[in-house]
Amino acid sequence: MPEYRRDPLSGSWVILARERAERPSEFVSQPVHRRLEPCPFCAGNERLTPDPLAIYPPRTAGEDEWQVRVVANKYPALLAAEGTDDREHDGGGKLCEVRPGFGWHEVVVESPQHAVSFADLTSAQAHWAFVAYRDRLRAMAESPPLAYGLLFKNCRGGAGATLEHSHSQVVGMVVIPTSIRVELDAAAEFYGRQGKCIFCHLSERELADGSRMVLSTERFVAFCPFASRFAYEVWVLPRQHAARFDMVKLDELEEISRLFQQILRALEKIFPQVPYNFWIHTVPFDRSTHDYYHWHIEIVPRITTQAGFEWGAGCFMNPAAPEDAADTIRSAMNSGPSTVNH
Ligand SMILES: [Zn+2]
Ligand SMILES: [Zn+2]
């Protein structure tokens, strides 16, 4: 029997329709396309990308070995130069508001080798990638007029990647994106009513219930959310209340990068070559929402497609109940490594 579930954060309804998983087109793995041209992200081809904004491990004099490299996006969605748009700045009041397209758009190249998935990185590269995520968000937080920074990954063509080599992107914007605004409003409302952070409340509930738990470590918890929009969606949160991802400490980044590789290896064992996205939700740079917002990372394997119903209704149909998905991921994690651990 299908079921409607309401997500406490977005307020959106999700339709869990397990029967739809029986359809032959569900859960097919995507073909892999290999590039023939030289890869601009591989070691030796650094000249094909702009000069690095940061290099990890932090470069010492005369050494050009790198594990992770951050560069400006060659084809940015927003421009970092101010005053490039001399149209009238419409600060509101009018119906259709316009602002100049100011922002930062950066790429985190996550390995000097041609690794495709975050799961294929060495543990050192995975760790440095998370350090780079933190540092770039911190740099953006300290750079007004940026109001928000979104870090996201597109892995494989089916998840929107145009280059195969493992990388993530960070976009710094002068506006707060809608999904963050929606979560902030729900969190503020819950805090006003219950005097508590809704994310802390949800993760305590998931830990106690256990049926949707994927993994818990000393400082993090990973579970399939109750109203998962996507099949095998996984959320990762710090157990202790923390609003700012850019304040995470090095040893926490080590722990979370390990946990991420475990989860992604399990997903790739269940669905070989699965395209996936993940993104970090952290507090807006004005920091006025510390008490009730809680940073987290959402991982979304692109197993099913979003089509007319999802776009038209703003409501998702998910063929995999999160309880079943969590159970399958736990089994995949417990049945031995699928990839060689470097
Ligand atoms: Zn490459
Ligand atoms: Zn919290």
mmCIF file with all atom_site columns, C-alpha atoms in Angstrom, residues 184-292:
data_model
loop_
_atom_site.group_PDB
_atom_site.id
_atom_site.type_symbol
_atom_site.label_atom_id
_atom_site.label_alt_id
_atom_site.label_comp_id
_atom_site.label_asym_id
_atom_site.label_entity_id
_atom_site.label_seq_id
_atom_site.pdbx_PDB_ins_code
_atom_site.Cartn_x
_atom_site.Cartn_y
_atom_site.Cartn_z
_atom_site.occupancy
_atom_site.B_iso_or_equiv
_atom_site.pdbx_formal_charge
_atom_site.auth_seq_id
_atom_site.auth_comp_id
_atom_site.auth_asym_id
_atom_site.auth_atom_id
_atom_site.pdbx_PDB_model_num
ATOM 1   C CA . LEU A 1 184 ? 15.456 27.791 8.614   1.00 0.00 ? 184 LEU A CA 1
ATOM 2   C CA . ASP A 1 185 ? 11.780 28.703 8.884   1.00 0.00 ? 185 ASP A CA 1
ATOM 3   C CA . ALA A 1 186 ? 10.783 25.199 10.006  1.00 0.00 ? 186 ALA A CA 1
ATOM 4   C CA . ALA A 1 187 ? 13.675 25.121 12.493  1.00 0.00 ? 187 ALA A CA 1
ATOM 5   C CA . ALA A 1 188 ? 12.764 28.555 13.891  1.00 0.00 ? 188 ALA A CA 1
ATOM 6   C CA . GLU A 1 189 ? 9.145  27.540 14.257  1.00 0.00 ? 189 GLU A CA 1
ATOM 7   C CA . PHE A 1 190 ? 10.059 24.301 16.082  1.00 0.00 ? 190 PHE A CA 1
ATOM 8   C CA . TYR A 1 191 ? 12.545 26.150 18.320  1.00 0.00 ? 191 TYR A CA 1
ATOM 9   C CA . GLY A 1 192 ? 9.906  28.712 19.234  1.00 0.00 ? 192 GLY A CA 1
ATOM 10  C CA . ARG A 1 193 ? 7.440  25.976 20.124  1.00 0.00 ? 193 ARG A CA 1
ATOM 11  C CA . GLN A 1 194 ? 9.704  23.357 21.747  1.00 0.00 ? 194 GLN A CA 1
ATOM 12  C CA . GLY A 1 195 ? 12.792 25.366 22.780  1.00 0.00 ? 195 GLY A CA 1
ATOM 13  C CA . LYS A 1 196 ? 14.934 22.818 20.996  1.00 0.00 ? 196 LYS A CA 1
ATOM 14  C CA . CYS A 1 197 ? 16.792 22.293 17.713  1.00 0.00 ? 197 CYS A CA 1
ATOM 15  C CA . ILE A 1 198 ? 14.654 20.223 15.336  1.00 0.00 ? 198 ILE A CA 1
ATOM 16  C CA . PHE A 1 199 ? 17.733 18.523 13.858  1.00 0.00 ? 199 PHE A CA 1
ATOM 17  C CA . CYS A 1 200 ? 18.978 17.446 17.313  1.00 0.00 ? 200 CYS A CA 1
ATOM 18  C CA . HIS A 1 201 ? 15.469 16.198 18.011  1.00 0.00 ? 201 HIS A CA 1
ATOM 19  C CA . LEU A 1 202 ? 15.257 14.260 14.739  1.00 0.00 ? 202 LEU A CA 1
ATOM 20  C CA . SER A 1 203 ? 18.647 12.600 15.104  1.00 0.00 ? 203 SER A CA 1
ATOM 21  C CA . GLU A 1 204 ? 17.924 11.575 18.705  1.00 0.00 ? 204 GLU A CA 1
ATOM 22  C CA . ARG A 1 205 ? 14.670 10.075 17.497  1.00 0.00 ? 205 ARG A CA 1
ATOM 23  C CA . GLU A 1 206 ? 16.393 8.196  14.680  1.00 0.00 ? 206 GLU A CA 1
ATOM 24  C CA . LEU A 1 207 ? 19.087 6.862  17.031  1.00 0.00 ? 207 LEU A CA 1
ATOM 25  C CA . ALA A 1 208 ? 16.432 5.643  19.469  1.00 0.00 ? 208 ALA A CA 1
ATOM 26  C CA . ASP A 1 209 ? 14.244 4.089  16.770  1.00 0.00 ? 209 ASP A CA 1
ATOM 27  C CA . GLY A 1 210 ? 17.073 2.532  14.749  1.00 0.00 ? 210 GLY A CA 1
ATOM 28  C CA . SER A 1 211 ? 15.017 1.400  11.752  1.00 0.00 ? 211 SER A CA 1
ATOM 29  C CA . ARG A 1 212 ? 16.346 4.128  9.452   1.00 0.00 ? 212 ARG A CA 1
ATOM 30  C CA . MET A 1 213 ? 19.875 4.255  10.909  1.00 0.00 ? 213 MET A CA 1
ATOM 31  C CA . VAL A 1 214 ? 22.729 3.742  8.471   1.00 0.00 ? 214 VAL A CA 1
ATOM 32  C CA . LEU A 1 215 ? 25.746 4.365  10.677  1.00 0.00 ? 215 LEU A CA 1
ATOM 33  C CA . SER A 1 216 ? 26.683 6.161  13.856  1.00 0.00 ? 216 SER A CA 1
ATOM 34  C CA . THR A 1 217 ? 30.169 7.101  14.960  1.00 0.00 ? 217 THR A CA 1
ATOM 35  C CA . GLU A 1 218 ? 31.473 8.936  18.014  1.00 0.00 ? 218 GLU A CA 1
ATOM 36  C CA . ARG A 1 219 ? 30.459 12.339 16.654  1.00 0.00 ? 219 ARG A CA 1
ATOM 37  C CA . PHE A 1 220 ? 28.188 11.726 13.657  1.00 0.00 ? 220 PHE A CA 1
ATOM 38  C CA . VAL A 1 221 ? 24.974 10.029 12.787  1.00 0.00 ? 221 VAL A CA 1
ATOM 39  C CA . ALA A 1 222 ? 23.800 8.903  9.324   1.00 0.00 ? 222 ALA A CA 1
ATOM 40  C CA . PHE A 1 223 ? 20.232 7.847  8.541   1.00 0.00 ? 223 PHE A CA 1
ATOM 41  C CA . CYS A 1 224 ? 17.685 7.656  5.733   1.00 0.00 ? 224 CYS A CA 1
ATOM 42  C CA . PRO A 1 225 ? 15.216 10.471 6.522   1.00 0.00 ? 225 PRO A CA 1
ATOM 43  C CA . PHE A 1 226 ? 11.659 9.541  7.454   1.00 0.00 ? 226 PHE A CA 1
ATOM 44  C CA . ALA A 1 227 ? 10.167 11.272 4.382   1.00 0.00 ? 227 ALA A CA 1
ATOM 45  C CA . SER A 1 228 ? 13.049 10.513 1.982   1.00 0.00 ? 228 SER A CA 1
ATOM 46  C CA . ARG A 1 229 ? 12.375 12.263 -1.316  1.00 0.00 ? 229 ARG A CA 1
ATOM 47  C CA . PHE A 1 230 ? 14.776 10.032 -3.217  1.00 0.00 ? 230 PHE A CA 1
ATOM 48  C CA . ALA A 1 231 ? 15.435 6.294  -3.054  1.00 0.00 ? 231 ALA A CA 1
ATOM 49  C CA . TYR A 1 232 ? 18.399 5.630  -0.735  1.00 0.00 ? 232 TYR A CA 1
ATOM 50  C CA . GLU A 1 233 ? 18.729 9.268  0.346   1.00 0.00 ? 233 GLU A CA 1
ATOM 51  C CA . VAL A 1 234 ? 21.055 9.519  3.383   1.00 0.00 ? 234 VAL A CA 1
ATOM 52  C CA . TRP A 1 235 ? 21.567 12.442 5.784   1.00 0.00 ? 235 TRP A CA 1
ATOM 53  C CA . VAL A 1 236 ? 24.664 12.925 7.901   1.00 0.00 ? 236 VAL A CA 1
ATOM 54  C CA . LEU A 1 237 ? 24.589 15.188 10.986  1.00 0.00 ? 237 LEU A CA 1
ATOM 55  C CA . PRO A 1 238 ? 26.916 15.977 13.873  1.00 0.00 ? 238 PRO A CA 1
ATOM 56  C CA . ARG A 1 239 ? 25.479 14.507 17.112  1.00 0.00 ? 239 ARG A CA 1
ATOM 57  C CA . GLN A 1 240 ? 26.324 17.648 19.069  1.00 0.00 ? 240 GLN A CA 1
ATOM 58  C CA . HIS A 1 241 ? 24.442 20.752 18.086  1.00 0.00 ? 241 HIS A CA 1
ATOM 59  C CA . ALA A 1 242 ? 26.520 22.771 15.592  1.00 0.00 ? 242 ALA A CA 1
ATOM 60  C CA . ALA A 1 243 ? 25.266 25.367 13.140  1.00 0.00 ? 243 ALA A CA 1
ATOM 61  C CA . ARG A 1 244 ? 28.434 26.134 11.185  1.00 0.00 ? 244 ARG A CA 1
ATOM 62  C CA . PHE A 1 245 ? 30.161 23.584 8.995   1.00 0.00 ? 245 PHE A CA 1
ATOM 63  C CA . ASP A 1 246 ? 33.037 26.044 8.557   1.00 0.00 ? 246 ASP A CA 1
ATOM 64  C CA . MET A 1 247 ? 33.896 25.672 12.265  1.00 0.00 ? 247 MET A CA 1
ATOM 65  C CA . VAL A 1 248 ? 34.355 21.883 12.129  1.00 0.00 ? 248 VAL A CA 1
ATOM 66  C CA . LYS A 1 249 ? 37.681 20.676 13.564  1.00 0.00 ? 249 LYS A CA 1
ATOM 67  C CA . LEU A 1 250 ? 40.301 18.628 11.717  1.00 0.00 ? 250 LEU A CA 1
ATOM 68  C CA . ASP A 1 251 ? 39.682 15.409 13.630  1.00 0.00 ? 251 ASP A CA 1
ATOM 69  C CA . GLU A 1 252 ? 35.951 15.704 12.971  1.00 0.00 ? 252 GLU A CA 1
ATOM 70  C CA . LEU A 1 253 ? 36.679 16.139 9.261   1.00 0.00 ? 253 LEU A CA 1
ATOM 71  C CA . GLU A 1 254 ? 38.791 12.991 9.403   1.00 0.00 ? 254 GLU A CA 1
ATOM 72  C CA . GLU A 1 255 ? 35.898 11.083 10.989  1.00 0.00 ? 255 GLU A CA 1
ATOM 73  C CA . ILE A 1 256 ? 33.284 12.387 8.569   1.00 0.00 ? 256 ILE A CA 1
ATOM 74  C CA . SER A 1 257 ? 35.415 11.725 5.462   1.00 0.00 ? 257 SER A CA 1
ATOM 75  C CA . ARG A 1 258 ? 35.826 8.090  6.569   1.00 0.00 ? 258 ARG A CA 1
ATOM 76  C CA . LEU A 1 259 ? 32.115 7.767  7.236   1.00 0.00 ? 259 LEU A CA 1
ATOM 77  C CA . PHE A 1 260 ? 31.331 9.251  3.826   1.00 0.00 ? 260 PHE A CA 1
ATOM 78  C CA . GLN A 1 261 ? 33.527 6.785  2.012   1.00 0.00 ? 261 GLN A CA 1
ATOM 79  C CA . GLN A 1 262 ? 31.888 3.900  3.903   1.00 0.00 ? 262 GLN A CA 1
ATOM 80  C CA . ILE A 1 263 ? 28.389 5.046  2.943   1.00 0.00 ? 263 ILE A CA 1
ATOM 81  C CA . LEU A 1 264 ? 29.282 5.724  -0.703  1.00 0.00 ? 264 LEU A CA 1
ATOM 82  C CA . ARG A 1 265 ? 31.094 2.385  -1.056  1.00 0.00 ? 265 ARG A CA 1
ATOM 83  C CA . ALA A 1 266 ? 27.987 0.640  0.281   1.00 0.00 ? 266 ALA A CA 1
ATOM 84  C CA . LEU A 1 267 ? 25.752 2.523  -2.183  1.00 0.00 ? 267 LEU A CA 1
ATOM 85  C CA . GLU A 1 268 ? 28.097 1.639  -5.058  1.00 0.00 ? 268 GLU A CA 1
ATOM 86  C CA . LYS A 1 269 ? 28.091 -1.976 -3.979  1.00 0.00 ? 269 LYS A CA 1
ATOM 87  C CA . ILE A 1 270 ? 24.275 -2.030 -4.123  1.00 0.00 ? 270 ILE A CA 1
ATOM 88  C CA . PHE A 1 271 ? 24.092 0.024  -7.341  1.00 0.00 ? 271 PHE A CA 1
ATOM 89  C CA . PRO A 1 272 ? 27.397 -0.253 -9.250  1.00 0.00 ? 272 PRO A CA 1
ATOM 90  C CA . GLN A 1 273 ? 28.526 3.021  -10.880 1.00 0.00 ? 273 GLN A CA 1
ATOM 91  C CA . VAL A 1 274 ? 25.604 4.886  -9.316  1.00 0.00 ? 274 VAL A CA 1
ATOM 92  C CA . PRO A 1 275 ? 25.523 8.615  -10.098 1.00 0.00 ? 275 PRO A CA 1
ATOM 93  C CA . TYR A 1 276 ? 25.026 10.648 -6.935  1.00 0.00 ? 276 TYR A CA 1
ATOM 94  C CA . ASN A 1 277 ? 24.968 14.156 -5.519  1.00 0.00 ? 277 ASN A CA 1
ATOM 95  C CA . PHE A 1 278 ? 25.688 15.429 -2.077  1.00 0.00 ? 278 PHE A CA 1
ATOM 96  C CA . TRP A 1 279 ? 25.490 18.914 -0.636  1.00 0.00 ? 279 TRP A CA 1
ATOM 97  C CA . ILE A 1 280 ? 26.263 20.635 2.642   1.00 0.00 ? 280 ILE A CA 1
ATOM 98  C CA . HIS A 1 281 ? 23.572 22.676 4.368   1.00 0.00 ? 281 HIS A CA 1
ATOM 99  C CA . THR A 1 282 ? 25.099 25.104 6.830   1.00 0.00 ? 282 THR A CA 1
ATOM 100 C CA . VAL A 1 283 ? 23.965 28.301 8.506   1.00 0.00 ? 283 VAL A CA 1
ATOM 101 C CA . PRO A 1 284 ? 23.833 31.513 6.407   1.00 0.00 ? 284 PRO A CA 1
ATOM 102 C CA . PHE A 1 285 ? 26.850 33.772 6.842   1.00 0.00 ? 285 PHE A CA 1
ATOM 103 C CA . ASP A 1 286 ? 24.991 36.351 8.955   1.00 0.00 ? 286 ASP A CA 1
ATOM 104 C CA . ARG A 1 287 ? 25.081 33.733 11.764  1.00 0.00 ? 287 ARG A CA 1
ATOM 105 C CA . SER A 1 288 ? 21.845 34.907 13.330  1.00 0.00 ? 288 SER A CA 1
ATOM 106 C CA . THR A 1 289 ? 20.379 31.424 13.480  1.00 0.00 ? 289 THR A CA 1
ATOM 107 C CA . HIS A 1 290 ? 22.947 29.537 15.577  1.00 0.00 ? 290 HIS A CA 1
ATOM 108 C CA . ASP A 1 291 ? 20.635 28.162 18.211  1.00 0.00 ? 291 ASP A CA 1
ATOM 109 C CA . TYR A 1 292 ? 18.199 26.352 16.025  1.00 0.00 ? 292 TYR A CA 1
#
